[in-house]
């Protein structure tokens, strides 16, 4: 038997797929309320795009890419995340030159060759947004409030962790201080951290190794070295969140696993899903558009992992809806099909193509959660009527077919 690849799941189980589509309905509705419009970008992009954005020193690019040479000798890669493709599309469409504010949302599969475990897949789905053209920290808050709205509507509790990663002014000085600190403990840190010291030192703060973590408790904190602009922005962001009743924790070790961030960085975590607890993450990336050869454009965004949310979603009470139509006589099948087609102009309508007795049709209607079970047998064919049972109120009645 051929099975799916390790770390790549089907979403077909009724419980899971209902949750998946419910999540998308809620997330899209709220993103649209915040002024975001849909963008779709290809799953396959040039490898260089991710090397230059997510960063060569990141685990994602360094270890986890589904990278291959295609039949045209192009070095390509299945997208490990959504931001890089959206930024590429933004520049390619010359929206950076056009100026103004552009807000996009997207969802779809992402691919990372990680070691699969609960909550960590090789193909997983993200819902995310990217906002271009707003330098003000109000937009960072706007996005955080949007995530909070989505999670609230889904009935999901969270903790929000917040940090500032500084900018081109303060980060270099901090990096020098941090490298000096790492050198002072270098004999005790893991091999990955020794490599990170050379490629992207701040990533050591994100190391999962317990020994390293205990050493880094004494590392210098960027938050104490932020330049005036970054410090003001970070304070203002906290003030906006306070005023809008969004609680958060400052986590000075939150550095994110992708290299493009500056200033605001955040993660939403859940305490109810085990070790892979990050349900959403994002931040500001004001330098990325320019870095990918576009006109300098401030930007901020986030993505959430849909699979990690599925088991946390509290579904609304299942309410019956729409019509189930069935024939009790072979001759009624065509009538049923035509009536179903008409009903679908305004309602959910499902029909059965086989003649069955009433009991079986009532079962069929129940199975698809229809509100009305509508049946035509010999009597109804002759009378021009249709027999209907309201499955919610348990009432039966007969209608003329033209009134149906
Ligand atoms: P990220 O933190 O790498 O950020 O991923 C966002 C979310 O995707 C995570 O919080 C997690 O819920 C989910 N996720 C990541 N890896 C896996 C996996 N292997 N299995 C299941 N779920 C996973 C980004 O991707 C950035 N592009 C977010 C962003 C948008 N920043 C700015 N704009």
Short mmCIF file of C-alpha atoms and ligand atoms in Angstrom, two decimals:
data_model
loop_
_atom_site.label_atom_id
_atom_site.label_comp_id
_atom_site.label_asym_id
_atom_site.label_seq_id
_atom_site.Cartn_x
_atom_site.Cartn_y
_atom_site.Cartn_z
CA UNK A 1 0.00 0.00 0.00
CA UNK A 2 1.26 3.47 -0.85
CA UNK A 3 1.06 5.81 2.12
CA UNK A 4 1.62 9.55 2.49
CA UNK A 5 5.17 10.75 3.19
CA UNK A 6 6.39 11.05 6.77
CA UNK A 7 5.26 14.33 8.32
CA UNK A 8 2.68 14.96 5.58
CA UNK A 9 -0.92 14.43 6.61
CA UNK A 10 -4.28 14.13 4.91
CA UNK A 11 -6.97 16.34 6.37
CA UNK A 12 -10.12 14.35 5.66
CA UNK A 13 -11.33 13.09 8.99
CA UNK A 14 -14.73 14.79 9.46
CA UNK A 15 -13.72 16.39 12.73
CA UNK A 16 -10.45 17.77 11.35
CA UNK A 17 -11.67 18.97 7.98
CA UNK A 18 -14.69 20.72 9.50
CA UNK A 19 -12.38 22.49 11.91
CA UNK A 20 -10.01 23.38 9.07
CA UNK A 21 -12.71 25.03 6.94
CA UNK A 22 -14.26 26.69 10.00
CA UNK A 23 -10.83 28.14 10.87
CA UNK A 24 -10.42 29.51 7.33
CA UNK A 25 -13.90 31.06 7.37
CA UNK A 26 -13.20 32.86 10.65
CA UNK A 27 -9.64 33.94 9.80
CA UNK A 28 -10.55 35.26 6.33
CA UNK A 29 -13.60 37.10 7.62
CA UNK A 30 -11.55 38.87 10.29
CA UNK A 31 -8.60 39.63 7.95
CA UNK A 32 -11.05 41.26 5.52
CA UNK A 33 -12.52 43.33 8.37
CA UNK A 34 -9.01 44.65 8.96
CA UNK A 35 -8.67 45.65 5.31
CA UNK A 36 -6.53 42.74 4.05
CA UNK A 37 -7.17 41.22 0.62
CA UNK A 38 -6.27 37.77 -0.66
CA UNK A 39 -2.96 36.97 -2.34
CA UNK A 40 -1.90 33.63 -3.78
CA UNK A 41 1.73 32.98 -4.65
CA UNK A 42 3.35 29.83 -6.08
CA UNK A 43 4.43 26.94 -3.83
CA UNK A 44 7.68 26.71 -5.77
CA UNK A 45 10.15 29.60 -5.89
CA UNK A 46 13.81 30.12 -6.75
CA UNK A 47 15.97 28.88 -3.87
CA UNK A 48 17.82 32.21 -3.84
CA UNK A 49 14.64 33.98 -2.68
CA UNK A 50 14.63 32.11 0.63
CA UNK A 51 18.41 32.28 1.05
CA UNK A 52 18.27 36.06 0.74
CA UNK A 53 15.20 36.59 2.94
CA UNK A 54 14.79 33.88 5.57
CA UNK A 55 18.61 33.85 5.69
CA UNK A 56 21.41 31.36 5.10
CA UNK A 57 22.15 31.11 8.81
CA UNK A 58 18.60 30.08 9.75
CA UNK A 59 17.76 26.43 10.40
CA UNK A 60 15.00 26.72 7.80
CA UNK A 61 17.42 27.50 4.95
CA UNK A 62 20.41 25.68 6.41
CA UNK A 63 18.73 22.34 7.14
CA UNK A 64 15.06 22.17 6.25
CA UNK A 65 14.45 23.18 2.64
CA UNK A 66 12.86 20.89 0.06
CA UNK A 67 15.33 22.03 -2.57
CA UNK A 68 15.96 20.47 -5.98
CA UNK A 69 17.08 21.17 -9.53
CA UNK A 70 14.11 21.08 -11.93
CA UNK A 71 14.10 19.80 -15.52
CA UNK A 72 15.18 23.24 -16.76
CA UNK A 73 18.26 23.18 -14.46
CA UNK A 74 16.70 25.80 -12.15
CA UNK A 75 17.56 25.65 -8.46
CA UNK A 76 14.09 25.72 -6.87
CA UNK A 77 12.54 25.04 -3.54
CA UNK A 78 9.11 24.33 -2.01
CA UNK A 79 8.25 27.39 0.06
CA UNK A 80 9.12 26.92 3.76
CA UNK A 81 7.12 30.03 4.66
CA UNK A 82 4.91 32.63 3.00
CA UNK A 83 6.52 36.04 3.57
CA UNK A 84 9.34 35.77 1.02
CA UNK A 85 6.97 34.91 -1.87
CA UNK A 86 4.59 37.74 -0.98
CA UNK A 87 7.49 40.24 -0.85
CA UNK A 88 8.74 38.94 -4.21
CA UNK A 89 5.27 39.37 -5.73
CA UNK A 90 4.95 42.86 -4.19
CA UNK A 91 8.21 43.96 -5.81
CA UNK A 92 7.56 42.14 -9.10
CA UNK A 93 4.18 43.96 -9.42
CA UNK A 94 6.05 47.25 -8.74
CA UNK A 95 3.83 48.03 -5.75
CA UNK A 96 6.94 49.25 -3.92
CA UNK A 97 7.34 51.96 -6.61
CA UNK A 98 3.61 52.76 -6.53
CA UNK A 99 3.79 53.58 -2.81
CA UNK A 100 0.72 53.61 -0.54
CA UNK A 101 -0.49 50.90 1.81
CA UNK A 102 -0.94 47.29 0.65
CA UNK A 103 -2.34 44.61 2.93
CA UNK A 104 -2.49 40.94 1.94
CA UNK A 105 -3.60 37.71 3.56
CA UNK A 106 -2.84 34.18 2.39
CA UNK A 107 -3.10 30.56 3.43
CA UNK A 108 -1.73 27.33 2.13
CA UNK A 109 0.86 24.60 2.57
CA UNK A 110 4.45 25.24 3.65
CA UNK A 111 7.26 22.67 3.61
CA UNK A 112 10.07 22.18 6.10
CA UNK A 113 12.18 19.03 6.32
CA UNK A 114 12.06 18.90 10.11
CA UNK A 115 11.98 15.87 12.41
CA UNK A 116 8.24 15.16 12.61
CA UNK A 117 6.58 15.05 16.02
CA UNK A 118 3.28 16.16 17.53
CA UNK A 119 2.57 19.63 16.15
CA UNK A 120 5.62 19.55 13.86
CA UNK A 121 5.01 18.47 10.29
CA UNK A 122 6.99 18.52 7.07
CA UNK A 123 3.99 19.81 5.16
CA UNK A 124 1.86 22.11 7.27
CA UNK A 125 -0.57 24.94 6.57
CA UNK A 126 -0.24 28.56 7.52
CA UNK A 127 -2.64 31.46 7.51
CA UNK A 128 -0.74 34.73 7.38
CA UNK A 129 -0.85 38.40 6.52
CA UNK A 130 1.71 40.90 5.24
CA UNK A 131 1.23 44.66 5.44
CA UNK A 132 3.39 47.04 3.36
CA UNK A 133 3.82 50.80 3.57
CA UNK A 134 3.09 51.61 7.23
CA UNK A 135 6.12 52.51 9.33
CA UNK A 136 4.01 53.34 12.37
CA UNK A 137 3.85 50.88 15.23
CA UNK A 138 0.05 51.22 15.14
CA UNK A 139 0.15 48.67 12.32
CA UNK A 140 2.09 46.19 14.49
CA UNK A 141 -0.61 46.60 17.13
CA UNK A 142 -3.32 46.30 14.47
CA UNK A 143 -1.95 42.92 13.41
CA UNK A 144 -1.59 41.68 16.98
CA UNK A 145 -5.20 42.73 17.67
CA UNK A 146 -6.32 40.89 14.55
CA UNK A 147 -4.64 37.65 15.70
CA UNK A 148 -6.22 38.11 19.11
CA UNK A 149 -9.66 38.56 17.47
CA UNK A 150 -9.19 35.39 15.40
CA UNK A 151 -8.11 33.32 18.41
CA UNK A 152 -10.93 34.70 20.55
CA UNK A 153 -13.57 33.86 17.97
CA UNK A 154 -12.14 30.33 17.76
CA UNK A 155 -12.27 30.02 21.55
CA UNK A 156 -8.48 29.59 21.84
CA UNK A 157 -6.59 30.89 24.87
CA UNK A 158 -3.03 32.18 24.36
CA UNK A 159 -0.05 33.95 25.84
CA UNK A 160 1.52 36.72 23.76
CA UNK A 161 5.29 37.11 23.96
CA UNK A 162 6.80 40.34 22.75
CA UNK A 163 10.29 41.64 22.04
CA UNK A 164 12.08 44.30 20.04
CA UNK A 165 14.99 43.21 17.86
CA UNK A 166 16.27 46.75 17.29
CA UNK A 167 17.20 48.18 13.91
CA UNK A 168 20.27 49.05 11.84
CA UNK A 169 21.27 51.65 14.45
CA UNK A 170 21.28 49.63 17.64
CA UNK A 171 21.57 46.02 16.50
CA UNK A 172 25.26 46.12 15.36
CA UNK A 173 26.44 47.44 18.74
CA UNK A 174 24.37 44.80 20.53
CA UNK A 175 25.73 42.07 18.26
CA UNK A 176 29.31 43.06 19.18
CA UNK A 177 28.46 42.93 22.90
CA UNK A 178 26.75 39.58 22.48
CA UNK A 179 29.67 38.07 20.56
CA UNK A 180 32.03 39.13 23.37
CA UNK A 181 29.71 37.44 25.86
CA UNK A 182 29.47 34.24 23.77
CA UNK A 183 33.26 34.11 23.54
CA UNK A 184 33.44 34.23 27.34
CA UNK A 185 31.33 31.02 27.60
CA UNK A 186 32.30 29.44 24.26
CA UNK A 187 33.90 26.32 25.76
CA UNK A 188 30.55 25.39 27.38
CA UNK A 189 28.06 26.01 24.54
CA UNK A 190 26.75 23.51 21.97
CA UNK A 191 28.20 23.06 18.47
CA UNK A 192 25.15 24.72 16.87
CA UNK A 193 25.69 27.83 18.98
CA UNK A 194 29.39 27.93 18.03
CA UNK A 195 28.25 27.99 14.39
CA UNK A 196 25.56 30.60 15.16
CA UNK A 197 28.19 32.83 16.75
CA UNK A 198 29.87 33.08 13.33
CA UNK A 199 26.72 33.35 11.17
CA UNK A 200 24.02 35.12 13.19
CA UNK A 201 24.95 35.48 16.88
CA UNK A 202 21.54 36.57 18.20
CA UNK A 203 20.10 33.18 17.18
CA UNK A 204 22.02 31.62 20.10
CA UNK A 205 19.38 33.14 22.41
CA UNK A 206 16.83 30.86 20.78
CA UNK A 207 18.87 27.67 21.40
CA UNK A 208 16.80 24.81 22.85
CA UNK A 209 19.78 23.24 24.65
CA UNK A 210 19.22 23.57 28.43
CA UNK A 211 22.88 24.11 29.26
CA UNK A 212 23.09 26.94 26.70
CA UNK A 213 19.85 28.45 27.95
CA UNK A 214 21.13 28.61 31.52
CA UNK A 215 24.34 30.30 30.34
CA UNK A 216 22.47 32.85 28.21
CA UNK A 217 20.46 34.05 31.21
CA UNK A 218 23.47 36.29 31.87
CA UNK A 219 23.81 37.48 28.27
CA UNK A 220 23.45 41.21 27.57
CA UNK A 221 19.87 42.15 26.73
CA UNK A 222 19.11 44.03 23.53
CA UNK A 223 16.21 45.71 25.25
CA UNK A 224 18.73 47.65 27.37
CA UNK A 225 20.61 48.85 24.30
CA UNK A 226 17.79 49.90 21.98
CA UNK A 227 18.28 53.24 20.22
CA UNK A 228 15.83 56.04 20.99
CA UNK A 229 13.57 55.33 17.99
CA UNK A 230 13.31 51.59 18.73
CA UNK A 231 12.76 52.23 22.42
CA UNK A 232 10.00 54.77 21.71
CA UNK A 233 8.32 52.41 19.23
CA UNK A 234 8.45 49.51 21.66
CA UNK A 235 6.95 51.61 24.49
CA UNK A 236 4.26 52.95 22.19
CA UNK A 237 3.34 49.42 21.05
CA UNK A 238 2.94 48.33 24.67
CA UNK A 239 0.81 51.37 25.40
CA UNK A 240 -1.53 50.64 22.46
CA UNK A 241 -1.86 47.01 23.53
CA UNK A 242 -2.57 48.08 27.13
CA UNK A 243 -5.24 50.49 25.95
CA UNK A 244 -6.89 47.77 23.90
CA UNK A 245 -6.83 45.18 26.68
CA UNK A 246 -4.35 42.85 24.97
CA UNK A 247 -2.11 41.28 27.60
CA UNK A 248 1.47 40.30 26.80
CA UNK A 249 4.77 39.28 28.36
CA UNK A 250 8.10 40.78 27.37
CA UNK A 251 10.50 37.98 26.41
CA UNK A 252 13.96 39.43 25.83
CA UNK A 253 15.19 36.10 24.42
CA UNK A 254 12.54 35.95 21.70
CA UNK A 255 14.54 36.26 18.46
CA UNK A 256 12.41 34.27 15.93
CA UNK A 257 13.86 31.68 13.56
CA UNK A 258 14.00 33.86 10.46
CA UNK A 259 16.60 36.53 9.74
CA UNK A 260 14.48 39.27 8.21
CA UNK A 261 13.02 40.83 11.36
CA UNK A 262 13.80 44.19 12.92
CA UNK A 263 12.06 46.05 15.76
CA UNK A 264 8.82 44.27 16.81
CA UNK A 265 8.92 40.47 17.13
CA UNK A 266 6.14 38.43 18.70
CA UNK A 267 4.87 34.93 19.25
CA UNK A 268 1.48 33.64 20.41
CA UNK A 269 1.86 30.43 22.41
CA UNK A 270 -0.61 27.93 23.79
CA UNK A 271 -0.03 25.98 26.99
CA UNK A 272 -2.36 23.20 25.86
CA UNK A 273 -0.65 21.58 22.87
CA UNK A 274 2.66 20.23 24.14
CA UNK A 275 6.20 21.25 23.27
CA UNK A 276 5.43 22.77 19.83
CA UNK A 277 3.55 25.55 21.54
CA UNK A 278 3.95 28.46 19.07
CA UNK A 279 0.59 28.94 17.37
CA UNK A 280 1.47 32.18 15.59
CA UNK A 281 4.54 34.31 15.07
CA UNK A 282 5.57 37.43 13.26
CA UNK A 283 6.98 40.90 13.43
CA UNK A 284 8.31 43.86 11.51
CA UNK A 285 10.69 43.47 8.59
CA UNK A 286 11.41 47.00 7.37
CA UNK A 287 14.58 46.10 5.47
CA UNK A 288 13.44 43.04 3.51
CA UNK A 289 11.84 44.77 0.51
CA UNK A 290 15.02 46.77 -0.09
CA UNK A 291 17.13 43.68 0.51
CA UNK A 292 15.26 41.90 -2.29
CA UNK A 293 16.00 44.86 -4.63
CA UNK A 294 12.76 46.77 -4.06
CA UNK A 295 12.33 50.39 -3.00
CA UNK A 296 12.68 50.63 0.81
CA UNK A 297 9.23 49.88 2.27
CA UNK A 298 8.28 49.32 5.89
CA UNK A 299 6.46 46.03 6.44
CA UNK A 300 5.02 43.85 9.17
CA UNK A 301 3.19 40.52 9.22
CA UNK A 302 2.55 37.20 10.89
CA UNK A 303 1.64 33.59 10.19
CA UNK A 304 -0.20 30.99 12.25
CA UNK A 305 0.13 27.20 11.99
CA UNK A 306 -3.32 25.83 11.19
CA UNK A 307 -2.64 22.22 12.28
CA UNK A 308 -1.51 23.40 15.71
CA UNK A 309 -4.80 25.25 16.12
CA UNK A 310 -7.13 22.46 15.00
CA UNK A 311 -7.37 20.60 18.28
CA UNK A 312 -7.80 23.87 20.22
CA UNK A 313 -10.72 25.22 18.21
CA UNK A 314 -14.05 25.26 19.99
CA UNK A 315 -16.60 24.60 17.27
CA UNK A 316 -19.96 26.39 17.50
CA UNK A 317 -22.93 24.20 18.45
CA UNK A 318 -23.75 22.06 15.48
CA UNK A 319 -26.94 23.49 13.98
CA UNK A 320 -28.88 21.76 11.24
CA UNK A 321 -29.10 23.57 7.93
CA UNK A 322 -30.58 23.26 4.47
CA UNK A 323 -32.42 20.49 2.67
CA UNK A 324 -32.03 16.79 1.99
CA UNK A 325 -34.12 15.55 -0.94
CA UNK A 326 -34.91 11.92 -1.68
CA UNK A 327 -37.15 9.81 -3.94
CA UNK A 328 -39.21 6.84 -2.80
CA UNK A 329 -39.90 5.85 -6.37
CA UNK A 330 -37.54 5.55 -9.37
CA UNK A 331 -39.79 7.90 -11.33
CA UNK A 332 -39.34 10.69 -8.76
CA UNK A 333 -35.56 10.82 -9.05
CA UNK A 334 -35.48 13.29 -11.95
CA UNK A 335 -37.98 15.54 -10.15
CA UNK A 336 -35.82 15.46 -7.02
CA UNK A 337 -32.68 16.34 -8.97
CA UNK A 338 -34.40 19.31 -10.65
CA UNK A 339 -35.82 20.59 -7.33
CA UNK A 340 -32.42 20.27 -5.64
CA UNK A 341 -30.82 22.27 -8.43
CA UNK A 342 -33.42 25.05 -7.96
CA UNK A 343 -33.02 25.09 -4.17
CA UNK A 344 -29.25 25.50 -4.48
CA UNK A 345 -29.77 28.97 -5.92
CA UNK A 346 -30.29 30.12 -2.32
CA UNK A 347 -29.70 27.22 0.07
CA UNK A 348 -27.65 24.19 0.93
CA UNK A 349 -29.37 21.21 -0.71
CA UNK A 350 -28.19 17.60 -0.95
CA UNK A 351 -30.02 14.88 -2.85
CA UNK A 352 -29.86 11.11 -2.98
CA UNK A 353 -29.89 9.51 -6.42
CA UNK A 354 -31.45 6.21 -5.34
CA UNK A 355 -35.08 5.41 -4.60
CA UNK A 356 -35.31 4.43 -0.90
CA UNK A 357 -37.94 4.03 1.78
CA UNK A 358 -38.76 6.92 4.11
CA UNK A 359 -36.80 5.52 7.05
CA UNK A 360 -33.59 5.44 5.00
CA UNK A 361 -34.12 8.97 3.70
CA UNK A 362 -34.65 10.27 7.24
CA UNK A 363 -31.37 8.61 8.21
CA UNK A 364 -29.66 10.17 5.17
CA UNK A 365 -30.95 13.64 6.08
CA UNK A 366 -29.71 13.20 9.63
CA UNK A 367 -26.27 12.16 8.44
CA UNK A 368 -25.78 15.38 6.44
CA UNK A 369 -27.25 17.56 9.22
CA UNK A 370 -30.07 18.82 7.02
CA UNK A 371 -32.87 20.83 8.65
CA UNK A 372 -35.51 19.50 6.26
CA UNK A 373 -35.95 16.00 4.89
CA UNK A 374 -38.00 16.30 1.66
CA UNK A 375 -39.35 13.21 -0.02
CA UNK A 376 -41.36 12.40 -3.13
CA UNK A 377 -43.13 9.02 -3.57
CA UNK A 378 -45.92 7.81 -5.87
CA UNK A 379 -48.62 9.87 -4.11
CA UNK A 380 -46.60 13.06 -4.31
CA UNK A 381 -45.78 12.47 -7.99
CA UNK A 382 -49.49 12.26 -8.73
CA UNK A 383 -50.48 15.21 -6.47
CA UNK A 384 -47.70 17.54 -7.59
CA UNK A 385 -46.60 17.79 -3.92
CA UNK A 386 -43.56 17.12 -1.74
CA UNK A 387 -43.56 15.65 1.79
CA UNK A 388 -41.34 17.52 4.25
CA UNK A 389 -40.16 16.88 7.79
CA UNK A 390 -38.58 19.68 9.80
CA UNK A 391 -35.94 17.66 11.68
CA UNK A 392 -35.29 20.42 14.18
CA UNK A 393 -38.89 21.01 15.27
CA UNK A 394 -40.05 17.46 14.44
CA UNK A 395 -42.98 18.77 12.37
CA UNK A 396 -44.26 17.17 9.16
CA UNK A 397 -46.12 18.89 6.34
CA UNK A 398 -46.89 18.68 2.64
CA UNK A 399 -46.36 21.47 0.11
CA UNK A 400 -47.31 21.98 -3.50
CA UNK A 401 -44.08 21.61 -5.46
CA UNK A 402 -44.35 25.10 -6.91
CA UNK A 403 -44.52 26.47 -3.32
CA UNK A 404 -41.42 24.51 -2.28
P1 LIG B 1 7.21 30.93 11.74
O1 LIG B 1 7.29 31.29 13.18
O2 LIG B 1 8.36 30.19 11.16
O3 LIG B 1 7.00 32.31 10.97
O4 LIG B 1 5.89 30.11 11.47
C1 LIG B 1 4.63 30.61 11.86
C2 LIG B 1 3.81 29.49 12.50
O5 LIG B 1 3.75 28.34 11.63
C3 LIG B 1 4.39 28.94 13.80
O6 LIG B 1 4.05 29.76 14.90
C4 LIG B 1 3.71 27.57 13.87
O7 LIG B 1 2.41 27.71 14.40
C5 LIG B 1 3.61 27.17 12.41
N1 LIG B 1 4.68 26.19 12.06
C6 LIG B 1 5.96 26.45 11.79
N2 LIG B 1 6.64 25.32 11.51
C7 LIG B 1 5.75 24.30 11.60
C8 LIG B 1 5.82 22.88 11.42
N3 LIG B 1 6.94 22.27 11.04
N4 LIG B 1 4.69 22.14 11.62
C9 LIG B 1 3.52 22.75 11.98
N5 LIG B 1 3.39 24.08 12.15
C10 LIG B 1 4.48 24.86 11.97
C11 LIG B 1 6.88 32.42 9.62
O8 LIG B 1 6.73 31.50 8.87
C12 LIG B 1 6.88 33.86 9.13
N6 LIG B 1 6.76 33.84 7.67
C13 LIG B 1 5.76 34.65 9.78
C14 LIG B 1 5.71 36.06 9.32
C15 LIG B 1 4.88 36.60 8.41
N7 LIG B 1 6.48 37.04 9.75
C16 LIG B 1 6.18 38.15 9.12
N8 LIG B 1 5.22 37.88 8.28
#
